CSV table of C-alpha atoms in Angstrom, one decimal:
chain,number,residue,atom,x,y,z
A,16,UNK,CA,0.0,0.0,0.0
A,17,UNK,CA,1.7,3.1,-1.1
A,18,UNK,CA,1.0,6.3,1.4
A,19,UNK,CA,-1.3,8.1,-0.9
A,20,UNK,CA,-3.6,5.0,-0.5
A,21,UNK,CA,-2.9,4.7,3.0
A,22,UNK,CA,-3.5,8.2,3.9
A,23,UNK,CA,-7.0,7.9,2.0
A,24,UNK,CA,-7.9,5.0,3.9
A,25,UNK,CA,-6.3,5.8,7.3
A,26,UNK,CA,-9.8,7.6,8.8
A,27,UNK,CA,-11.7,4.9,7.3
A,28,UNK,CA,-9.1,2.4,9.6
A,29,UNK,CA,-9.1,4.5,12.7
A,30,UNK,CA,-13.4,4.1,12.5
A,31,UNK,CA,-13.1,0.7,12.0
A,32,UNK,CA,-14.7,0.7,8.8
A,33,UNK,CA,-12.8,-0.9,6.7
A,34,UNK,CA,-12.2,-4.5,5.3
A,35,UNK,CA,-9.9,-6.7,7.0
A,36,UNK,CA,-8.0,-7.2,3.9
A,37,UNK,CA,-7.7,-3.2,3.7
A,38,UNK,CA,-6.9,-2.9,7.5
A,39,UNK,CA,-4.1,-5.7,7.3
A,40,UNK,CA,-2.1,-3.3,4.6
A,41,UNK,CA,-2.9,0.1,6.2
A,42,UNK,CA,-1.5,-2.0,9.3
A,43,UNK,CA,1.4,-3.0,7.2
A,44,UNK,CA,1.9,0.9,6.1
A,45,UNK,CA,1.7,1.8,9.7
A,46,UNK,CA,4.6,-0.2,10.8
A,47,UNK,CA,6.9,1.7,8.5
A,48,UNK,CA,6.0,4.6,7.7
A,49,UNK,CA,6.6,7.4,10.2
A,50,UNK,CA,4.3,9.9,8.6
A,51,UNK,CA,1.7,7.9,8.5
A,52,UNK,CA,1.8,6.4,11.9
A,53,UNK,CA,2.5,10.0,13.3
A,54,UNK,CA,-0.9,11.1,11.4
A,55,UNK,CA,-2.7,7.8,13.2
A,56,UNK,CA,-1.3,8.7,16.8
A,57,UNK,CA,-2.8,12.5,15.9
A,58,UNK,CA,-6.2,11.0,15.1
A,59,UNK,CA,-6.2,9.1,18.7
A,60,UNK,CA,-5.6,12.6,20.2
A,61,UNK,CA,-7.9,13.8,18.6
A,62,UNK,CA,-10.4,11.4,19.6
A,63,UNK,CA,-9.4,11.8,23.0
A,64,UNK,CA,-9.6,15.5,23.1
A,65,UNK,CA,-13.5,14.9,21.6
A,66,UNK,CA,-14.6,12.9,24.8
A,67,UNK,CA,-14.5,16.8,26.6
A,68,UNK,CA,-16.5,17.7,23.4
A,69,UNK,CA,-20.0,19.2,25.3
A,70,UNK,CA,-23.1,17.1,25.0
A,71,UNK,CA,-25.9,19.1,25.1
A,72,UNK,CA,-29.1,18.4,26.8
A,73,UNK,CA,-32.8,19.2,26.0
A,74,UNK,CA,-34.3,21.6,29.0
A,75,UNK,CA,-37.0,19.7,30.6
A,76,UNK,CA,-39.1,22.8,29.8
A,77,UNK,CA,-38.4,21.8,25.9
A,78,UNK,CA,-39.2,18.0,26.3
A,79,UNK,CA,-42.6,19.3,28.0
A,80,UNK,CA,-43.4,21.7,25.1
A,81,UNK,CA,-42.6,19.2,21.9
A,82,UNK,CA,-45.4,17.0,24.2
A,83,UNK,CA,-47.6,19.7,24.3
A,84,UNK,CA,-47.1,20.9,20.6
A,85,UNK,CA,-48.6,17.7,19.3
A,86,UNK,CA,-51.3,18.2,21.1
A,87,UNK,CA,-52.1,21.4,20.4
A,88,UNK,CA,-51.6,21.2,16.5
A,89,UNK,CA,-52.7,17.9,16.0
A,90,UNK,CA,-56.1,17.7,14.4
A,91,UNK,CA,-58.4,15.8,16.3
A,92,UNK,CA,-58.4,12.7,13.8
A,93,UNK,CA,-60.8,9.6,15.8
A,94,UNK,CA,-60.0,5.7,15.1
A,95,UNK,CA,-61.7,4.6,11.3
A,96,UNK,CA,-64.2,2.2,11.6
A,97,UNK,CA,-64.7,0.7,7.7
A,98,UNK,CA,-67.7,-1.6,9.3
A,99,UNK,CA,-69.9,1.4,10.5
A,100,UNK,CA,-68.6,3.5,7.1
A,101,UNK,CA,-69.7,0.7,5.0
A,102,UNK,CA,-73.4,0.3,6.7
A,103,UNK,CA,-75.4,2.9,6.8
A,104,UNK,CA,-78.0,1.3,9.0
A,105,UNK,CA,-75.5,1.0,11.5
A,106,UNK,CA,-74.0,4.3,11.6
A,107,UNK,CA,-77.4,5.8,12.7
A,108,UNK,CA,-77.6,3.6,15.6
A,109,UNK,CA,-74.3,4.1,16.3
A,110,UNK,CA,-74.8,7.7,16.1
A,111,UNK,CA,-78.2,7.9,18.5
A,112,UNK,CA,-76.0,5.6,20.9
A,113,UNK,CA,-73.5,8.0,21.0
A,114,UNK,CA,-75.1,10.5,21.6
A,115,UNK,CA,-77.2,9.0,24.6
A,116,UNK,CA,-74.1,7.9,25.5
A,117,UNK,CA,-72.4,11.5,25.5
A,118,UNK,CA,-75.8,12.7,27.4
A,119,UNK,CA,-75.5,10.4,30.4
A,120,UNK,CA,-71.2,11.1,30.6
A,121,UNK,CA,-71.9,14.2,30.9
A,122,UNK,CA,-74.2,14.3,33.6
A,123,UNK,CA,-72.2,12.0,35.2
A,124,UNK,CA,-68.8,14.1,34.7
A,125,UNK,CA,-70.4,17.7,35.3
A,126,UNK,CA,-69.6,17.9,39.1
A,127,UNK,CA,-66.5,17.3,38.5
A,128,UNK,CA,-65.6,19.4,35.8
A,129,UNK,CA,-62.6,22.4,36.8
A,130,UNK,CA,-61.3,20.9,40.0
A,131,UNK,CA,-61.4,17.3,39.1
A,132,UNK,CA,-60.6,18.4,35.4
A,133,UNK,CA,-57.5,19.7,37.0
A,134,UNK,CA,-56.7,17.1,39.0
A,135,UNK,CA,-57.1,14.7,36.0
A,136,UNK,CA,-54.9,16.9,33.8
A,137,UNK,CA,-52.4,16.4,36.3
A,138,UNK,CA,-52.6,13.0,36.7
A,139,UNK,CA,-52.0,12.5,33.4
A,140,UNK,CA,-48.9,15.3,32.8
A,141,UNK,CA,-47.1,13.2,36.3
A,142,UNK,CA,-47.6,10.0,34.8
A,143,UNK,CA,-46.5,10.9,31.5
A,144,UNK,CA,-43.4,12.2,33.2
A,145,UNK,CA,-43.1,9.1,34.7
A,146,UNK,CA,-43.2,6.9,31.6
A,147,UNK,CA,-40.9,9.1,29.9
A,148,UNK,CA,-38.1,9.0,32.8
A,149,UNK,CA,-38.5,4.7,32.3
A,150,UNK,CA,-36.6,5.4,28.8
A,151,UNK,CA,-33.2,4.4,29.0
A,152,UNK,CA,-30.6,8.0,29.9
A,153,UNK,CA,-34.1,9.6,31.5
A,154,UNK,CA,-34.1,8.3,34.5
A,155,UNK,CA,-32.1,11.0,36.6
A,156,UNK,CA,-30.0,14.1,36.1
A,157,UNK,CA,-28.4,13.4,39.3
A,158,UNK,CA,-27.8,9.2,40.0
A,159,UNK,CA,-27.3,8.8,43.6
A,160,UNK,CA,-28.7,6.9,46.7
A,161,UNK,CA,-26.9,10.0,49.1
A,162,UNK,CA,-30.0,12.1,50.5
A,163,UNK,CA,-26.8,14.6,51.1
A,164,UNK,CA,-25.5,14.6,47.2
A,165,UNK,CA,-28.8,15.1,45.6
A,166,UNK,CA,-30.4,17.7,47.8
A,167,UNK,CA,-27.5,19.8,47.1
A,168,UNK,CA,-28.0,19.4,43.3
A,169,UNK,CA,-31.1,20.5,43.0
A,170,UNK,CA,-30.0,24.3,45.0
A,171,UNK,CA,-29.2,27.1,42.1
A,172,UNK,CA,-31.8,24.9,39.8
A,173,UNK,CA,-35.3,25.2,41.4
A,174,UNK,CA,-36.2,27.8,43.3
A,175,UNK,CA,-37.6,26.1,45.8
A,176,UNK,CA,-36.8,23.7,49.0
A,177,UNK,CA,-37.7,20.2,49.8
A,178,UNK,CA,-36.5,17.6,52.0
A,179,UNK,CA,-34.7,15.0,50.3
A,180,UNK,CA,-34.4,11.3,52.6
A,181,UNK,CA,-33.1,7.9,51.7
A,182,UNK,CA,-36.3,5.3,52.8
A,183,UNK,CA,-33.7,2.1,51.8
A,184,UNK,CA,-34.1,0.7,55.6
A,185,UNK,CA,-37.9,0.9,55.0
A,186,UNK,CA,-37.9,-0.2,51.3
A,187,UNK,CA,-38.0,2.4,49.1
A,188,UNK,CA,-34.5,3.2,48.0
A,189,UNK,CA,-33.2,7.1,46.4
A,190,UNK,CA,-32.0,6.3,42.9
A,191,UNK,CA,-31.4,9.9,42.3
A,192,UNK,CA,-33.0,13.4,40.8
A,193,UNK,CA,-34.3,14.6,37.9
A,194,UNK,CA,-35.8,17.9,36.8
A,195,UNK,CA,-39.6,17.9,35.7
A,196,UNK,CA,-41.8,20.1,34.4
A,197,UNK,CA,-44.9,20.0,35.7
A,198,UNK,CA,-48.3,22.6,34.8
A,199,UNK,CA,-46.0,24.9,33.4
A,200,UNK,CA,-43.7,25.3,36.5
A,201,UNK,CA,-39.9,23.8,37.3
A,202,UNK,CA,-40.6,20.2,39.5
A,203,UNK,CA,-38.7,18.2,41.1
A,204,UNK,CA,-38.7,14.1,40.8
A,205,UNK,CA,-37.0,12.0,43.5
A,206,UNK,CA,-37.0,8.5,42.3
A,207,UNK,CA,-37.3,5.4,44.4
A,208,UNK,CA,-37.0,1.7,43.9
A,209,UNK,CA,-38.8,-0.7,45.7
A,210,UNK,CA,-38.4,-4.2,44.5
A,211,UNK,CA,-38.7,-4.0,40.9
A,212,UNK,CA,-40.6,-1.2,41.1
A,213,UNK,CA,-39.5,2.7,39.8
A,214,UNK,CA,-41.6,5.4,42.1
A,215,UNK,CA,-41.5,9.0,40.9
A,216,UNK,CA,-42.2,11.6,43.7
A,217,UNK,CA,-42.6,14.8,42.1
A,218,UNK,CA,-42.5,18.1,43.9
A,219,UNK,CA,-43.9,21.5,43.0
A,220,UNK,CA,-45.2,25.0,44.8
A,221,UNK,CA,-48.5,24.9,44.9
A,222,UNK,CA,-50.4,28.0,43.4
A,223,UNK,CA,-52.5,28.5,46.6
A,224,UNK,CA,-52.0,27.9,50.5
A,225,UNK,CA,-54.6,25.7,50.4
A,226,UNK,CA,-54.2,22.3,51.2
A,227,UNK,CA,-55.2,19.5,54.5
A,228,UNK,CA,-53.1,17.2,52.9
A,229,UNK,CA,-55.3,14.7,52.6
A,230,UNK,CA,-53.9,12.1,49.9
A,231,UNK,CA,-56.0,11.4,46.6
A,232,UNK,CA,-55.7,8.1,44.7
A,233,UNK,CA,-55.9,7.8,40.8
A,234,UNK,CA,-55.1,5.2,38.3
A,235,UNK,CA,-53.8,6.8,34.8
A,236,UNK,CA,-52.9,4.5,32.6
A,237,UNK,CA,-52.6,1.6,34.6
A,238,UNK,CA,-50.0,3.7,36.6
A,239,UNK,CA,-51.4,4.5,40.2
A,240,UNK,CA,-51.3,7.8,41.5
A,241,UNK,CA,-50.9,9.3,44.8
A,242,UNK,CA,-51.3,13.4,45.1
A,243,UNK,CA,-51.8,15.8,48.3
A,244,UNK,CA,-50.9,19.0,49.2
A,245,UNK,CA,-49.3,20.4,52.3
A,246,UNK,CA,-47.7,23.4,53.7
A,247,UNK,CA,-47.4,24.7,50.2
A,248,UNK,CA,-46.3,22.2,48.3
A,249,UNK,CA,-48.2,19.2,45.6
A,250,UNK,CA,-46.6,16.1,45.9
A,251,UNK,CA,-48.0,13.7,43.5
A,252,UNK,CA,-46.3,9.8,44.0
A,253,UNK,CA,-46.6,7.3,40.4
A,254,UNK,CA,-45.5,4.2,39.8
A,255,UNK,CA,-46.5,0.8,38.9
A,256,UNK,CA,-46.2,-0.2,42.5
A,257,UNK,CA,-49.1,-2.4,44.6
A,258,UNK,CA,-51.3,0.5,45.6
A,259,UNK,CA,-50.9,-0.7,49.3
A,260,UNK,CA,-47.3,-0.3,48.6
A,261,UNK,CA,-47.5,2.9,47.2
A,262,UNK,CA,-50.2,4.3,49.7
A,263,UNK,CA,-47.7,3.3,52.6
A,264,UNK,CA,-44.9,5.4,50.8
A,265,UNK,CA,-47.2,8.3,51.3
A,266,UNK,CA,-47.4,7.9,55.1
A,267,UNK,CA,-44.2,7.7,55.7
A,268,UNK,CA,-43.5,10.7,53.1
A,269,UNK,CA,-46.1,12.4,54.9
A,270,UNK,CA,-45.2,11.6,59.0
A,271,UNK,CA,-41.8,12.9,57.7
A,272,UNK,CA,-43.4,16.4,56.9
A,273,UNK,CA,-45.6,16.6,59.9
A,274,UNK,CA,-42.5,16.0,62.1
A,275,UNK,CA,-40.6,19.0,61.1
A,276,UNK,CA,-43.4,20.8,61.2
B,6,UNK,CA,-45.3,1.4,13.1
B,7,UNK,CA,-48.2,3.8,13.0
B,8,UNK,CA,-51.0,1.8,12.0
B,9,UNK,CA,-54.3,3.4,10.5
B,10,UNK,CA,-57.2,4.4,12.8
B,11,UNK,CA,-55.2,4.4,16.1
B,12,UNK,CA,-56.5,8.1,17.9
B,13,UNK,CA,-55.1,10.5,18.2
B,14,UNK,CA,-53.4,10.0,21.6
B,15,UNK,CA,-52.8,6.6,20.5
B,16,UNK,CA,-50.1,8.2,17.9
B,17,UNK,CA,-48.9,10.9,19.8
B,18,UNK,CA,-48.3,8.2,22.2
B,19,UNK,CA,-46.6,5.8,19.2
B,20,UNK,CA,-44.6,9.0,18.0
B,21,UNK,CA,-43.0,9.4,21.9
B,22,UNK,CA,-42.5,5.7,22.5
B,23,UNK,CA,-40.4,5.7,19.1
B,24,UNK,CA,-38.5,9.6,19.5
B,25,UNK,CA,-38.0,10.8,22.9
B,26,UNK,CA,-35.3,8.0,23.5
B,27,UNK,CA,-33.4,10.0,20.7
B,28,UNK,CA,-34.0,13.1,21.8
B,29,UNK,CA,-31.4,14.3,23.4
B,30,UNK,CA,-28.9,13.0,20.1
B,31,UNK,CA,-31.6,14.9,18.6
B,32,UNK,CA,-31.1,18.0,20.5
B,33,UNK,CA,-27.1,17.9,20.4
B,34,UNK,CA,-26.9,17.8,16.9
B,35,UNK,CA,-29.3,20.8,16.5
B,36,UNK,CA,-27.1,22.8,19.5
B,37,UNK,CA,-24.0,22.0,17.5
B,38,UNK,CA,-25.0,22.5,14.0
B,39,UNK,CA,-27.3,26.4,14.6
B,40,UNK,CA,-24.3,27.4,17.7
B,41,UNK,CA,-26.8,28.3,19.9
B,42,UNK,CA,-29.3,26.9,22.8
B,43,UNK,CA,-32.4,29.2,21.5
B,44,UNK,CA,-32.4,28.6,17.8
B,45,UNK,CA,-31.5,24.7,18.8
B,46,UNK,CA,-35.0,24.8,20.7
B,47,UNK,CA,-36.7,26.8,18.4
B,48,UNK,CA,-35.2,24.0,15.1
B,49,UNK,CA,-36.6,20.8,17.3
B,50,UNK,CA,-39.9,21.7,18.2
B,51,UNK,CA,-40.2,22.4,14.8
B,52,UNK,CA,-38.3,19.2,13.9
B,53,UNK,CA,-40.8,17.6,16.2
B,54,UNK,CA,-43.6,18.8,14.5
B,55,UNK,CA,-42.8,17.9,11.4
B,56,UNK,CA,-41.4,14.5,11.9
B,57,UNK,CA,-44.9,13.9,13.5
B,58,UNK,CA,-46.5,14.7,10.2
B,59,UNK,CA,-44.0,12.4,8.1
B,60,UNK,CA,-44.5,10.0,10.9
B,61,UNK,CA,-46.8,7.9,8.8
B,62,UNK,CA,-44.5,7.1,6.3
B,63,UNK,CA,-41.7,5.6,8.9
B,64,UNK,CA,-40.8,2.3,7.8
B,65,UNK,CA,-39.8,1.0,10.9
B,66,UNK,CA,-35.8,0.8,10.5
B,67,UNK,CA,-33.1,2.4,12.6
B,68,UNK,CA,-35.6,5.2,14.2
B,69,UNK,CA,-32.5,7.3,15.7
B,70,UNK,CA,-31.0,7.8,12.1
B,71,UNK,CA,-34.6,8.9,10.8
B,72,UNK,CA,-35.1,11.3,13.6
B,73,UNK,CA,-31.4,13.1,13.0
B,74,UNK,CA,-31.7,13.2,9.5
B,75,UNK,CA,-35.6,15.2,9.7
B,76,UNK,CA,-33.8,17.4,12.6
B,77,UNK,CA,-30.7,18.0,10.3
B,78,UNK,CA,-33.2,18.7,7.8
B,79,UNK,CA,-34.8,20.9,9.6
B,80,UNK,CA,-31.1,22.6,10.7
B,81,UNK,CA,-29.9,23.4,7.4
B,82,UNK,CA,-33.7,24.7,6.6
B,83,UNK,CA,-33.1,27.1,9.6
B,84,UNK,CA,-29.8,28.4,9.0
B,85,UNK,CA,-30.4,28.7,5.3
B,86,UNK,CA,-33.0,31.0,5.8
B,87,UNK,CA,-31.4,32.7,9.0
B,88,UNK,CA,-28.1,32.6,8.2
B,89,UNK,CA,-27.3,31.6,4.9
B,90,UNK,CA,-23.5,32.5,4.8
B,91,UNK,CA,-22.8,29.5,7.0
B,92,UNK,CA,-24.3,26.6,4.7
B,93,UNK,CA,-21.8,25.6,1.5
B,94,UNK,CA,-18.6,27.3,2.9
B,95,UNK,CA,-17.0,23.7,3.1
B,96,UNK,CA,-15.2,22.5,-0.2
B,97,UNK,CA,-17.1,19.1,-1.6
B,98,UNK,CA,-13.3,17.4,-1.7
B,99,UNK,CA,-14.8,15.6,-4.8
B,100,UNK,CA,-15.5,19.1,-6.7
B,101,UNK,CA,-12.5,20.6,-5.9
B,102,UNK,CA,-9.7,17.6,-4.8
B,103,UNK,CA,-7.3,19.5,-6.8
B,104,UNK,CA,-7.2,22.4,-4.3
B,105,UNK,CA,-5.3,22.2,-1.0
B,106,UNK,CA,-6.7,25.1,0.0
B,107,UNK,CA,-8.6,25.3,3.6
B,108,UNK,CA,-11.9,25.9,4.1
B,109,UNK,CA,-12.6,29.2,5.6
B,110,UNK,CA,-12.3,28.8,9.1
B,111,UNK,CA,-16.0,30.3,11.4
B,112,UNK,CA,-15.0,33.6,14.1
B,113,UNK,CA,-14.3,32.0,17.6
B,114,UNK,CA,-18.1,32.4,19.4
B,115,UNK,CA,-17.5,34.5,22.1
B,116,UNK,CA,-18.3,32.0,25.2
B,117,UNK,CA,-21.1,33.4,28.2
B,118,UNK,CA,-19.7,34.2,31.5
B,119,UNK,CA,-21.5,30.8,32.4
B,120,UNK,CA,-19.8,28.8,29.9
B,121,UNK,CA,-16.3,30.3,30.9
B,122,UNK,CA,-16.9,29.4,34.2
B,123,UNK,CA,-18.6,25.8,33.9
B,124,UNK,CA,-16.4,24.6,31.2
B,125,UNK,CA,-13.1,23.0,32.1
B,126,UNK,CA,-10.0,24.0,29.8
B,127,UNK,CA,-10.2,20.9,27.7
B,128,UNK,CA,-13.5,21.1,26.9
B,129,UNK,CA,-13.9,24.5,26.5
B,130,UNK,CA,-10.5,24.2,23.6
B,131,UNK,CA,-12.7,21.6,21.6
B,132,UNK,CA,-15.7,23.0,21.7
B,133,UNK,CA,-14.3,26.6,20.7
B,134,UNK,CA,-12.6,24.2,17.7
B,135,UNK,CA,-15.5,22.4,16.6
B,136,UNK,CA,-17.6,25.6,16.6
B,137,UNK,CA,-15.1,27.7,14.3
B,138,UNK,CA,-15.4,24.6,11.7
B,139,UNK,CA,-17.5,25.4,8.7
B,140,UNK,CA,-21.3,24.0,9.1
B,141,UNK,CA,-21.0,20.5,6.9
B,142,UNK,CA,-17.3,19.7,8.5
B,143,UNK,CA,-18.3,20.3,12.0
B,144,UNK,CA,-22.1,18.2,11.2
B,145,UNK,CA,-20.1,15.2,10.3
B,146,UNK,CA,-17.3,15.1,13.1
B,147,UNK,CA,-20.2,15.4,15.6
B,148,UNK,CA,-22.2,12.4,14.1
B,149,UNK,CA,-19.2,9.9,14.0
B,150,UNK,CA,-17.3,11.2,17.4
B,151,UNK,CA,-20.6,12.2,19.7
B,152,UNK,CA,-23.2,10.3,18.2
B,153,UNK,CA,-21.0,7.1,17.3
B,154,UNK,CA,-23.2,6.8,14.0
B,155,UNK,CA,-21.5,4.8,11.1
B,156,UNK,CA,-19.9,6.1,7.9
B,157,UNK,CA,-23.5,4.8,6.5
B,158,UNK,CA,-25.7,6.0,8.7
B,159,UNK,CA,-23.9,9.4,8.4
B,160,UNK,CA,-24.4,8.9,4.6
B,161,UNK,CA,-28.3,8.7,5.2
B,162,UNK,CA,-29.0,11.4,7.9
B,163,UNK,CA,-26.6,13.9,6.0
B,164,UNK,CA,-28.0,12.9,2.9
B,165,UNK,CA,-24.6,12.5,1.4
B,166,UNK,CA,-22.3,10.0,-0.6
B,167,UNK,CA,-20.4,8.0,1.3
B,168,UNK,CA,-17.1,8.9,-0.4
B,169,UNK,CA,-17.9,12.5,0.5
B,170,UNK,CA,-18.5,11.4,4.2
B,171,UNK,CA,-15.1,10.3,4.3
B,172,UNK,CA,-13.2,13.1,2.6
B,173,UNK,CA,-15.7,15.7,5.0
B,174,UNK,CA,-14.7,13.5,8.0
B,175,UNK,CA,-10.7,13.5,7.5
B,176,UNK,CA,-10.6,17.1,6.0
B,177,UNK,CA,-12.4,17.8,9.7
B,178,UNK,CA,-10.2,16.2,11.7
B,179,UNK,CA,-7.4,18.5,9.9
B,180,UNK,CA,-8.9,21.3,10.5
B,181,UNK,CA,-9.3,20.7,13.8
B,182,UNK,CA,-6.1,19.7,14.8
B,183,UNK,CA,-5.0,23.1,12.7
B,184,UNK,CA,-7.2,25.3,15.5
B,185,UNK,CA,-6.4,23.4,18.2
B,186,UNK,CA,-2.8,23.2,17.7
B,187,UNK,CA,-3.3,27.4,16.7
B,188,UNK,CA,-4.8,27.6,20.8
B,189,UNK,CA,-2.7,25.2,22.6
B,190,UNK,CA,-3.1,24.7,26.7
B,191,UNK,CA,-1.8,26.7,29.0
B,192,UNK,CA,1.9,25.8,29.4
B,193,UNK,CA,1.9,23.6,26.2
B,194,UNK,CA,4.2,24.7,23.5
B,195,UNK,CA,2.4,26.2,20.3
């Protein structure tokens, strides 16, 4: 392999990318050639001096947005049916029957439309969070079972306090931090393990002082949902977890609060 | 993939399960290709957008090159309507493979008082390098060296030949040795 060739082909080497037939000669070059070798040693520097390279990050804000975009701009488009298209006896029934349908829900929802419309909104934005930190690298910003590490982290980021505690010796271990978005405000999510389980506990100022902390129960999803509010703050609990599991988690989250109050 | 009459929840929900894992690739690549957090946002949500719409026609193979080639798509559709003096300064080495000469080399970005102060001397050398490389040398380093994508799949998100990968790729890394050799550490001899 003269250097000309060599030199064409020594990137292609360095990326593994090439042949072995063509890898065995650039090899070959290497072993004699000082320029070429030198050029092959610069390439590993340079390589080196890339793992500093920056890796930027989405902003939680921005993941929450692109979620929110879609379903802003997406035209409401409901499931085909071909059967009901194709017979038109059937699409009137199914029509009256919808309609009666959509009578009785409504009735049915009206009490709790704004507050529990609110509360199901949430629900649904927590648990989303929730499934989304499940994909692999979303997890945490901050991995670490020290209550001392990742209280720290979050200070300079949120504006806000919290107590952060390691429940390991009563089952629920601290995997780490992350930074949520939650109802357009900065949140922050303390995740747990417990068994095989992943628990979220996300934490947010609450808009009003309002708030006996009485825990509510939800199911979004197939996730279940804990949620109360207490000396200004939401605290909303997800995970696939047992919901006597889960519901003991809030206790114990909960006696912690009332004891340094 | 997206199947007809799903709601729509059901494909928002599809769209997610398939992108978000690639998001922050997705995100990097935009940062490093328009220089600059805001515009990087303001590329991917309308990346996002679109790659929902052309969602339908996914064919279901490798789902992280699909989403960097609509977001480097949507890049070059960006900065060639905001900043069209930065797109086409690199020399195609199989127009011009008679000329040694260097592509012109981008002004130095003047960092934020954050940066300077978060960045560590060795990352803040490469990262100065990587942003004064013209747009198409500096897109291809960053998909082989951050992204770890093949000589192939750089070929499809860039929508390139894969001849002209490799002569953009090596006539990167010479550049880039140029600056950084130009800016050496402190104490290191120029």
């Amino acid at each position: 392999m003269t250097c000309d060739e060599a030199r064409k082909y020594l990137d292609a080497y360095f990326d593994r990318e090439l042949d072995l037939k063509s890898s065995l000669a650039v090899e070959d070059h290497l072993a004699h050639c000082e320029a070429c070798a030198t050029r092959h040693r610069q390439l590993i520097a340079l390589r080196q001096e890339a793992l500093a390279a920056a890796r930027y990050a989405p902003s939680a804000a921005l993941v929450q947005n692109l979620r929110t975009a879609l379903e802003r701009r997406e035209p409401s488009a409901p499931g085909r049916l071909p059967l009901l298209r194709s017979t038109p006896g059937l699409q009137i029934w199914a029509a009256a029957a919808s309609l009666a349908f959509a009578v009785v829900l409504f009735w049915r929802v009206a009490p709790w439309l704004g507050a529990g419309r609110t509360q199901q909104r949430l629900a649904h934005e927590v648990t989303a969070a929730h499934v989304r930190s499940l994909m692999a690298d979303h997890l945490t910003d901050i991995g670490s079972s020290e209550q001392h590490t990742v209280k720290p982290w979050f200070q300079g980021k949120l504006d806000f306090s919290f107590s952060v505690r390691d429940w390991a010796s009563d089952g629920f271990s601290l995997v780490g931090g992350r930074l949520e978005y939650i109802d357009d405000t900065n949140a922050a999510a303390l995740v747990y393990k417990s068994g095989k389980h992943l628990v979220n506990l996300i934490i947010w100022p609450a808009r009003s002082s309002g708030g006996d902390g009485t825990a509510r129960k939800s199911t979004e999803r197939g996730f279940n949902t804990y949620s109360w509010t207490e000396t200004g703050m939401n605290y909303w609990l997800v995970s696939d977890l047992a919901d006597a599991e889960l519901l003991r988690f809030v206790h114990l989250i909960q006696s912690e609060n009332r004891s340094k109050m | 993939m997206p199947e007809k009459g799903l709601s729509k929840r059901e494909r928002i929900d599809s769209f997610e399960q398939l992108c978000l894992p690639h998001l922050k690739s997705a995100f990097n690549l935009a940062r490093w290709l328009t220089r600059n957090e805001h515009d990087a946002e303001d590329v991917l949500q309308e990346a996002y957008l679109r790659g929902f719409i052309f969602f339908e026609g996914f064919n279901g193979a490798n789902a992280r090159t699909w989403m960097l080639k609509v977001v480097r798509n949507s890049c070059y559709t960006w900065l060639q309507k905001n900043r069209p003096s930065e797109v086409g300064t690199a020399f195609d080495e199989e127009l011009h493979s008679d000329r040694a000469q260097e592509a012109p080399v981008f002004g130095r970005r003047e960092q934020s008082p954050e940066e300077s102060m978060v960045s560590k001397d060795t990352g803040r050398r490469i990262n100065q390098a990587l942003e004064a490389l013209p747009l198409e040398f500096r897109e291809v380093f960053i998909l082989r060296e951050l992204e770890g994508l093949t000589y192939k799949e750089i070929a499809e998100v860039s929508q390139i030949a894969l001849g002209t990968v490799m002569s953009r790729l090596s006539r990167a890394r010479d550049q880039l040795q140029r600056e950084l050799a130009r800016h050496p550490r402190d104490g290191d001899q120029p």
